[in-house]
Short mmCIF file of C-alpha atoms and ligand atoms in Angstrom, two decimals:
data_model
loop_
_atom_site.label_atom_id
_atom_site.label_comp_id
_atom_site.label_asym_id
_atom_site.label_seq_id
_atom_site.Cartn_x
_atom_site.Cartn_y
_atom_site.Cartn_z
CA MET G 1 0.00 0.00 0.00
CA LEU G 2 2.87 2.40 0.78
CA LYS G 3 5.23 1.06 -1.90
CA ASP G 4 8.14 3.41 -2.63
CA ILE G 5 7.32 5.44 0.46
CA ASN G 6 10.13 6.15 2.89
CA VAL G 7 9.23 6.55 6.51
CA LEU G 8 11.92 7.63 8.91
CA LEU G 9 11.11 6.50 12.42
CA GLY G 10 12.81 8.31 15.28
CA VAL G 11 12.73 6.29 18.48
CA THR G 12 13.43 8.21 21.67
CA GLY G 13 14.04 6.99 25.20
CA GLY G 14 10.57 6.46 26.63
CA ILE G 15 9.40 3.20 28.18
CA ALA G 16 7.12 2.81 25.16
CA ALA G 17 10.20 2.46 22.90
CA TYR G 18 9.50 -1.27 22.66
CA LYS G 19 6.14 -0.48 21.04
CA ALA G 20 8.00 1.19 18.19
CA CYS G 21 8.96 -2.33 17.06
CA ASP G 22 5.29 -2.96 16.25
CA ILE G 23 5.17 0.32 14.32
CA VAL G 24 8.07 -0.84 12.16
CA SER G 25 6.38 -4.23 11.58
CA GLY G 26 3.07 -2.54 10.74
CA LEU G 27 4.70 -0.17 8.27
CA LYS G 28 6.67 -2.99 6.65
CA ARG G 29 3.47 -5.01 6.29
CA ILE G 30 2.04 -2.26 4.12
CA ASN G 31 5.26 -2.13 2.09
CA ALA G 32 6.80 1.10 3.36
CA ASN G 33 10.55 1.40 3.48
CA VAL G 34 11.48 2.16 7.08
CA ASP G 35 14.71 3.68 8.37
CA VAL G 36 15.20 3.98 12.09
CA ILE G 37 17.15 6.53 14.08
CA MET G 38 17.47 5.80 17.79
CA THR G 39 18.54 8.28 20.43
CA LYS G 40 21.19 7.16 22.84
CA SER G 41 18.65 6.63 25.64
CA ALA G 42 16.38 4.59 23.34
CA THR G 43 19.23 2.12 22.87
CA GLU G 44 19.22 1.57 26.64
CA LEU G 45 15.66 0.29 26.34
CA VAL G 46 15.59 -1.69 23.07
CA SER G 47 18.48 -3.17 21.14
CA PRO G 48 19.16 -1.54 17.75
CA ASN G 49 19.46 -5.09 16.40
CA THR G 50 15.72 -5.58 16.88
CA PHE G 51 14.92 -2.53 14.74
CA GLN G 52 17.52 -3.58 12.22
CA ALA G 53 15.95 -7.03 11.86
CA LEU G 54 12.42 -5.64 11.62
CA SER G 55 13.20 -2.77 9.23
CA ARG G 56 15.79 -4.69 7.23
CA ASN G 57 17.83 -1.49 7.20
CA ALA G 58 20.84 -0.35 9.18
CA VAL G 59 19.77 1.51 12.32
CA ILE G 60 21.35 4.86 13.00
CA ILE G 61 22.33 5.54 16.56
CA ASP G 62 24.19 8.30 18.28
CA ILE G 63 27.56 6.82 18.89
CA PHE G 64 29.57 10.01 18.83
CA ASP G 65 29.30 12.81 21.27
CA THR G 66 29.92 15.77 19.03
CA PRO G 67 28.51 16.67 15.67
CA ARG G 68 31.88 16.95 14.03
CA TYR G 69 32.04 13.17 13.49
CA TRP G 70 28.68 12.91 11.87
CA ASN G 71 28.69 12.15 8.22
CA ILE G 72 26.03 13.52 5.90
CA GLU G 73 23.74 10.60 6.67
CA HIS G 74 21.22 12.79 8.47
CA ILE G 75 20.96 15.04 5.43
CA SER G 76 20.41 12.21 2.97
CA LEU G 77 17.93 10.48 5.26
CA ALA G 78 16.13 13.75 5.84
CA GLN G 79 15.89 14.29 2.11
CA LYS G 80 14.75 10.85 1.07
CA SER G 81 12.01 10.52 3.72
CA HIS G 82 8.40 11.30 2.88
CA VAL G 83 7.35 11.27 6.52
CA LEU G 84 9.35 11.54 9.69
CA LEU G 85 7.59 9.87 12.60
CA VAL G 86 8.90 10.28 16.15
CA ALA G 87 7.41 7.51 18.28
CA PRO G 88 7.52 7.45 21.18
CA ALA G 89 8.28 11.17 21.43
CA THR G 90 9.57 12.23 24.84
CA ALA G 91 9.17 15.68 26.37
CA ASN G 92 12.87 16.08 25.65
CA ILE G 93 12.72 15.68 21.86
CA ILE G 94 9.57 17.81 21.66
CA GLY G 95 11.32 20.53 23.67
CA LYS G 96 14.45 20.35 21.57
CA VAL G 97 12.69 20.65 18.24
CA ALA G 98 10.39 23.40 19.52
CA ASN G 99 13.43 25.41 20.52
CA GLY G 100 15.64 24.78 17.53
CA ILE G 101 18.12 22.55 19.30
CA ALA G 102 19.91 20.05 17.09
CA ASP G 103 22.42 18.21 19.22
CA ASP G 104 22.06 14.59 18.20
CA MET G 105 21.30 12.57 15.10
CA LEU G 106 17.50 12.63 15.48
CA SER G 107 17.08 16.32 16.29
CA THR G 108 19.56 17.24 13.56
CA THR G 109 17.71 15.11 11.01
CA ILE G 110 14.37 16.67 11.95
CA MET G 111 15.92 20.10 11.53
CA ALA G 112 17.27 19.21 8.09
CA SER G 113 14.02 17.69 6.85
CA THR G 114 11.35 19.28 4.72
CA ALA G 115 9.16 16.17 5.05
CA LYS G 116 6.03 16.06 7.19
CA VAL G 117 7.06 15.50 10.79
CA VAL G 118 4.68 13.65 13.10
CA PHE G 119 5.15 13.22 16.83
CA ALA G 120 3.45 10.48 18.83
CA PRO G 121 4.16 11.55 22.42
CA ALA G 122 4.30 9.11 25.31
CA MET G 123 5.14 10.19 28.82
CA ASN G 124 3.88 10.50 32.37
CA THR G 125 0.59 12.42 32.67
CA LYS G 126 2.06 15.23 34.76
CA MET G 127 4.89 15.67 32.29
CA TYR G 128 2.48 15.69 29.37
CA GLU G 129 0.27 18.24 31.06
CA ASN G 130 3.21 20.39 32.10
CA LYS G 131 2.69 23.87 30.69
CA ILE G 132 6.13 23.96 29.11
CA VAL G 133 5.49 20.71 27.24
CA GLN G 134 2.03 21.92 26.18
CA GLN G 135 3.46 25.24 25.00
CA ASN G 136 6.12 23.42 23.01
CA ILE G 137 3.44 21.22 21.41
CA GLU G 138 1.31 24.27 20.59
CA LYS G 139 4.28 26.03 19.06
CA LEU G 140 5.15 23.02 16.91
CA ILE G 141 1.52 22.60 15.80
CA SER G 142 1.40 26.27 14.80
CA LEU G 143 4.50 25.64 12.69
CA GLY G 144 2.86 22.72 10.87
CA TYR G 145 4.25 19.77 12.85
CA GLN G 146 1.62 17.12 13.51
CA PHE G 147 0.78 15.27 16.70
CA ILE G 148 -0.96 11.99 17.38
CA GLU G 149 -2.51 12.53 20.78
CA PRO G 150 -1.53 10.03 23.46
CA ALA G 151 -4.17 7.72 24.89
CA SER G 152 -5.39 7.60 28.49
CA GLY G 153 -4.99 4.62 30.76
CA ARG G 154 -2.59 3.01 33.23
CA LEU G 155 0.95 4.21 32.55
CA ALA G 156 4.20 2.34 33.09
CA CYS G 157 4.82 4.39 36.25
CA GLY G 158 1.49 3.22 37.74
CA ASP G 159 -0.31 6.54 37.32
CA ILE G 160 -3.61 6.61 35.51
CA GLY G 161 -4.16 9.38 32.99
CA ILE G 162 -3.22 10.68 29.56
CA GLY G 163 0.24 9.83 28.26
CA LYS G 164 0.19 6.31 26.79
CA LEU G 165 1.52 6.00 23.28
CA ALA G 166 -1.49 6.12 20.90
CA ASP G 167 -2.76 2.83 19.56
CA ILE G 168 -0.28 1.40 17.01
CA ASN G 169 -2.98 0.93 14.34
CA GLU G 170 -4.03 4.53 14.80
CA ILE G 171 -0.44 5.68 14.33
CA ILE G 172 -0.10 3.62 11.16
CA ARG G 173 -3.43 4.88 9.79
CA PHE G 174 -2.30 8.43 10.52
CA ILE G 175 0.86 7.90 8.45
CA VAL G 176 -1.08 6.21 5.62
CA ASN G 177 -3.52 9.14 5.54
CA ILE G 178 -0.68 11.64 5.32
CA VAL G 179 1.08 9.80 2.54
CA LYS G 180 -1.80 8.74 0.35
CA SER G 181 -3.56 12.08 0.51
CA ASP G 182 -0.57 14.37 0.16
CA GLY G 183 -1.75 17.43 -1.79
CA ASP G 184 -4.74 15.65 -3.36
CA LEU G 185 -7.13 18.50 -2.48
CA LYS G 186 -4.91 21.25 -3.88
CA GLY G 187 -6.99 23.81 -5.75
CA LYS G 188 -10.16 22.93 -3.81
CA LYS G 189 -11.90 25.44 -1.58
CA ILE G 190 -13.57 23.97 1.45
CA LEU G 191 -15.74 25.67 4.06
CA VAL G 192 -16.18 23.87 7.38
CA THR G 193 -18.43 24.89 10.25
CA ALA G 194 -17.67 23.64 13.73
CA GLY G 195 -18.53 23.87 17.40
CA PRO G 196 -21.67 25.00 19.17
CA THR G 197 -23.54 28.27 18.84
CA ARG G 198 -24.52 30.42 21.81
CA GLU G 199 -27.87 32.15 22.05
CA ALA G 200 -27.86 34.90 24.63
CA ILE G 201 -30.60 35.04 27.29
CA ASP G 202 -29.24 38.10 29.05
CA PRO G 203 -25.76 39.66 29.45
CA VAL G 204 -24.51 36.69 31.54
CA ARG G 205 -26.45 33.63 30.32
CA PHE G 206 -26.89 31.72 27.12
CA ILE G 207 -28.36 28.56 25.59
CA SER G 208 -25.84 26.22 23.97
CA ASN G 209 -24.91 22.53 23.64
CA TYR G 210 -22.07 20.13 24.44
CA SER G 211 -20.28 20.38 21.08
CA THR G 212 -16.51 20.89 21.51
CA GLY G 213 -15.74 21.42 17.81
CA LYS G 214 -13.26 18.51 17.66
CA MET G 215 -14.85 16.88 14.60
CA GLY G 216 -15.03 20.09 12.56
CA TYR G 217 -11.52 21.18 13.53
CA SER G 218 -10.23 17.72 12.54
CA ILE G 219 -11.88 18.10 9.13
CA ALA G 220 -10.37 21.56 8.67
CA LYS G 221 -6.97 20.25 9.66
CA ALA G 222 -7.13 17.19 7.39
CA ALA G 223 -8.35 19.28 4.44
CA SER G 224 -5.62 21.85 4.96
CA THR G 225 -2.84 19.24 5.21
CA ARG G 226 -4.17 17.78 1.94
CA GLY G 227 -3.66 21.11 0.20
CA ALA G 228 -7.18 22.58 0.25
CA GLU G 229 -7.86 26.25 0.94
CA VAL G 230 -9.95 26.07 4.09
CA ILE G 231 -12.27 28.49 5.85
CA LEU G 232 -13.38 27.37 9.31
CA ILE G 233 -16.44 29.11 10.74
CA SER G 234 -16.49 28.22 14.39
CA GLY G 235 -18.59 28.76 17.46
CA PRO G 236 -16.83 29.16 20.83
CA THR G 237 -14.41 26.27 21.50
CA ALA G 238 -11.17 25.72 23.40
CA LEU G 239 -9.40 24.62 20.22
CA HIS G 240 -6.78 26.40 18.12
CA ALA G 241 -7.32 26.81 14.41
CA PRO G 242 -5.09 24.42 12.47
CA PRO G 243 -2.17 26.11 10.69
CA GLY G 244 -3.04 27.56 7.29
CA VAL G 245 -6.78 27.60 7.97
CA LYS G 246 -8.73 30.88 7.88
CA LEU G 247 -10.75 31.04 11.09
CA ILE G 248 -13.94 33.07 11.37
CA LYS G 249 -15.27 33.15 14.93
CA ILE G 250 -18.97 33.52 15.58
CA ASN G 251 -21.23 33.16 18.60
CA THR G 252 -24.83 32.88 17.47
CA ALA G 253 -26.61 30.86 14.77
CA LEU G 254 -27.48 34.10 12.99
CA GLU G 255 -23.82 35.12 12.95
CA MET G 256 -22.93 31.68 11.59
CA TYR G 257 -25.63 32.08 8.94
CA ASP G 258 -24.18 35.44 7.85
CA ALA G 259 -20.59 34.16 7.78
CA VAL G 260 -21.58 31.08 5.76
CA MET G 261 -23.61 33.12 3.27
CA ASP G 262 -20.77 35.64 2.88
CA ASN G 263 -18.33 32.88 1.97
CA PHE G 264 -20.17 29.96 0.39
CA LYS G 265 -20.14 31.16 -3.23
CA GLU G 266 -16.43 30.54 -3.84
CA GLN G 267 -16.47 27.08 -2.27
CA ASN G 268 -16.29 23.66 -3.91
CA ILE G 269 -17.21 21.76 -0.76
CA ILE G 270 -19.17 22.86 2.31
CA ILE G 271 -19.12 20.66 5.39
CA LYS G 272 -21.54 21.61 8.14
CA SER G 273 -20.39 19.85 11.27
CA ALA G 274 -21.45 22.63 13.66
CA ALA G 275 -24.11 21.94 16.27
CA VAL G 276 -26.31 24.92 15.51
CA SER G 277 -28.95 25.99 17.95
CA ASP G 278 -32.37 25.56 16.32
CA TYR G 279 -33.86 28.31 18.50
CA ARG G 280 -32.88 31.69 19.90
CA LEU G 281 -34.50 34.00 22.44
CA LYS G 282 -37.36 36.05 21.07
CA VAL G 283 -36.11 38.96 23.17
CA ILE G 284 -32.65 39.12 24.74
CA SER G 285 -32.87 40.86 28.09
CA GLU G 286 -30.62 43.91 28.23
CA HIS G 287 -30.20 43.45 31.98
CA LYS G 288 -29.40 40.37 34.02
CA ILE G 289 -32.69 38.62 34.73
CA LYS G 290 -33.37 38.61 38.48
CA LYS G 291 -34.89 35.53 40.09
CA ASP G 292 -38.48 35.76 41.21
CA GLU G 293 -40.92 33.63 43.19
CA GLY G 294 -42.57 31.82 40.31
CA ASN G 295 -41.27 30.00 37.22
CA LEU G 296 -39.48 31.75 34.42
CA ASN G 297 -40.69 31.14 30.88
CA LEU G 298 -38.40 31.93 27.99
CA SER G 299 -39.92 32.51 24.62
CA LEU G 300 -37.86 31.03 21.77
CA VAL G 301 -38.07 31.60 18.03
CA ARG G 302 -36.65 29.44 15.24
CA ASN G 303 -33.19 30.09 13.86
CA PRO G 304 -32.69 29.61 10.14
CA ASP G 305 -31.60 26.08 9.21
CA ILE G 306 -28.35 27.06 7.52
CA LEU G 307 -27.91 23.69 5.84
CA TYR G 308 -31.43 23.78 4.44
CA GLU G 309 -30.90 27.31 3.10
CA LEU G 310 -27.62 26.26 1.48
CA GLY G 311 -29.33 23.25 -0.09
CA LYS G 312 -31.64 25.61 -1.99
CA ILE G 313 -28.78 27.58 -3.57
CA LYS G 314 -25.92 25.10 -3.68
CA GLU G 315 -25.89 24.53 -7.49
CA ASP G 316 -22.95 22.17 -8.22
CA ARG G 317 -21.22 22.73 -4.89
CA MET G 318 -20.87 19.66 -2.71
CA LEU G 319 -22.91 19.97 0.46
CA ILE G 320 -22.26 17.67 3.39
CA GLY G 321 -24.32 17.65 6.55
CA PHE G 322 -23.99 16.03 9.92
CA ALA G 323 -26.70 14.41 11.95
CA ALA G 324 -26.61 13.66 15.64
CA GLU G 325 -29.19 10.96 16.14
CA SER G 326 -30.23 8.73 18.99
CA ASP G 327 -32.38 6.30 16.97
CA ASN G 328 -33.24 5.34 13.35
CA VAL G 329 -29.86 6.73 12.28
CA VAL G 330 -29.95 5.66 8.61
CA LYS G 331 -33.64 6.42 8.03
CA ASN G 332 -33.28 9.93 9.53
CA ALA G 333 -30.08 10.52 7.55
CA LYS G 334 -31.83 9.60 4.29
CA ASP G 335 -34.71 11.94 5.11
CA LYS G 336 -32.29 14.80 5.82
CA ILE G 337 -30.41 14.23 2.52
CA LEU G 338 -33.67 14.65 0.63
CA GLY G 339 -35.06 17.43 2.81
CA LYS G 340 -31.89 19.54 2.71
CA ASN G 341 -30.62 18.63 -0.79
CA LEU G 342 -27.32 17.17 0.47
CA ASP G 343 -24.70 15.12 -1.34
CA PHE G 344 -24.09 13.06 1.73
CA ILE G 345 -24.61 13.07 5.43
CA VAL G 346 -22.39 11.93 8.27
CA ALA G 347 -24.62 10.47 10.92
CA ASN G 348 -23.50 9.59 14.39
CA ASP G 349 -25.46 7.72 16.95
CA ILE G 350 -24.82 9.79 20.04
CA THR G 351 -25.92 6.92 22.29
CA GLU G 352 -22.90 4.77 21.29
CA GLU G 353 -19.83 4.87 23.53
CA GLY G 354 -16.92 6.58 21.78
CA ALA G 355 -19.17 8.63 19.51
CA GLY G 356 -20.43 12.19 19.54
CA PHE G 357 -19.61 15.27 21.58
CA GLY G 358 -16.32 15.79 23.35
CA THR G 359 -14.71 12.42 22.57
CA ASP G 360 -11.51 12.06 20.55
CA THR G 361 -13.10 9.19 18.66
CA ASN G 362 -16.27 8.81 16.69
CA ILE G 363 -18.39 6.09 15.11
CA VAL G 364 -20.27 7.29 12.04
CA THR G 365 -22.41 6.11 9.18
CA ILE G 366 -22.02 7.94 5.89
CA VAL G 367 -25.15 7.90 3.79
CA ASP G 368 -25.05 9.42 0.32
CA MET G 369 -27.71 10.74 -2.07
CA ASP G 370 -27.62 7.47 -4.04
CA GLY G 371 -28.43 5.47 -0.95
CA ASN G 372 -24.92 4.05 -0.40
CA ILE G 373 -24.25 3.38 3.25
CA GLU G 374 -20.77 3.16 4.78
CA ARG G 375 -20.25 2.53 8.46
CA ILE G 376 -16.95 3.64 9.98
CA GLU G 377 -16.24 1.82 13.22
CA LYS G 378 -14.75 3.58 16.23
CA THR G 379 -11.65 5.49 15.19
CA SER G 380 -10.02 8.87 15.79
CA LYS G 381 -11.82 12.00 14.61
CA ILE G 382 -8.87 12.88 12.36
CA ASP G 383 -9.20 9.48 10.68
CA ILE G 384 -12.92 10.05 10.18
CA ALA G 385 -12.13 13.49 8.79
CA HIS G 386 -9.92 11.91 6.13
CA ARG G 387 -12.60 9.34 5.27
CA ILE G 388 -15.17 12.14 4.81
CA LEU G 389 -12.75 13.99 2.53
CA ASP G 390 -11.98 10.77 0.61
CA LYS G 391 -15.69 10.33 -0.01
CA ALA G 392 -16.15 13.97 -1.11
CA LYS G 393 -13.16 13.72 -3.44
CA GLN G 394 -14.40 10.46 -4.94
CA MET G 395 -17.87 11.92 -5.59
CA LEU G 396 -16.37 15.03 -7.20
CA GLU G 397 -14.21 12.83 -9.46
CA VAL G 398 -17.21 10.78 -10.60
CA ARG G 399 -19.00 13.99 -11.58
CA SER G 400 -16.19 15.62 -13.53
N1 LIG U 1 -27.95 22.70 10.97
C1 LIG U 1 -27.90 23.98 10.43
N2 LIG U 1 -28.67 24.98 10.95
C2 LIG U 1 -29.49 24.74 11.99
C3 LIG U 1 -29.54 23.46 12.56
C4 LIG U 1 -28.76 22.46 12.03
O1 LIG U 1 -27.15 24.20 9.46
N3 LIG U 1 -30.21 25.74 12.47
C5 LIG U 1 -27.14 21.63 10.37
C6 LIG U 1 -26.06 21.08 11.26
O2 LIG U 1 -24.84 21.79 11.07
C7 LIG U 1 -25.94 19.65 10.76
C8 LIG U 1 -27.32 19.32 10.27
O3 LIG U 1 -27.99 20.56 10.13
O4 LIG U 1 -25.08 19.55 9.63
C9 LIG U 1 -28.16 18.40 11.13
O5 LIG U 1 -28.40 18.87 12.40
P1 LIG U 1 -29.27 18.02 13.45
O6 LIG U 1 -29.44 18.86 14.64
O7 LIG U 1 -28.75 16.66 13.63
O8 LIG U 1 -30.62 17.81 12.73
P2 LIG U 1 -31.75 18.79 12.33
O9 LIG U 1 -31.75 18.86 10.84
O10 LIG U 1 -31.64 20.07 13.07
O11 LIG U 1 -33.06 18.01 12.74
P3 LIG U 1 -33.53 17.45 14.16
O12 LIG U 1 -32.97 18.37 15.21
O13 LIG U 1 -34.98 17.48 14.05
O14 LIG U 1 -32.96 16.06 14.23
#
């Protein structure tokens, strides 16, 4: 599957270094060529011979203390690699790269590479959550480096929390997605909506929902890394816009409506993953509402259904909706495709564990206008994002 693709795997000195052996095996199984660089501390945990046997390539290790002995191997490896994966990535390597330090073979190679660099961190929860580590990660993300978020669970040190190396299959899928979709959406303009909307009640209160925006931001990120020009119209979230994506922040459904209508004309694909409030207050109180003896009744009026409005004027643009359902997922999705003139809909059953709001994973069923149904079992939101874009691309190709 990844024939003629060169993956350079950097193994650093975390306890999870042994899991990197499975990454090499997994990548070899799908025909990638794998070169391995180990840091000095990684060699204390796993023998280079193991990586050599699994990768069928010589393993590069730091055997000299100063750069003056290094040959140009790091340059040639940096140049020939399509993807550079650091797994496990310790706080140390993340910190070094974020601060421009190149003092060993791995950090020097990363510095000399123009390939996509992906970090799969693994470390103790407190270390991972340390502000310095988080700032370094944020800085690297803003510079276009990619991260595969660690999983939560029992760590080698006995603590329970975030910091386990992500699932090996997820790491391999992440690499496959990067390689196979490199630049394939270049020239396409994609508008994504994400997050919740907020409908003010008074100056201090609002009506909203549990959407965190993770699905929409993942789509924006995946589309941007695949070369598309992306506009992300987002309700309030705690997330950062992916690098290269134009972010338009809104609060209310009406603001989202305006922003979408201002921008939709130039788009090839519109993906509406936002959880838009169907209602807003008839009258927003100018002053904080004081409590009283009796009940308080709020009068709500309908917001425009942005997706429905777009469906009426979409012409040959591709329009993709989302549906959060708790029953009759496929039937409701089919009804919404017809009712809102969609090309396809991504339906998630919010009652399933690992699906819906706030999770890093999702389980979705894609239903298209021709009645084709594709179920995607529990996987990361970034993986689902790529699958949605694959589907959109495939449908555009059939039409042209
Ligand atoms: N949507 C929208 N504008 C709204 C409400 C929803 O554009 N005012 C879009 C959402 O972004 C999503 C899709 O409509 O892509 C489906 O939203 P969902 O709430 O699941 O379904 P509804 O169509 O609102 O129907 P219902 O709430 O009755 O299930």
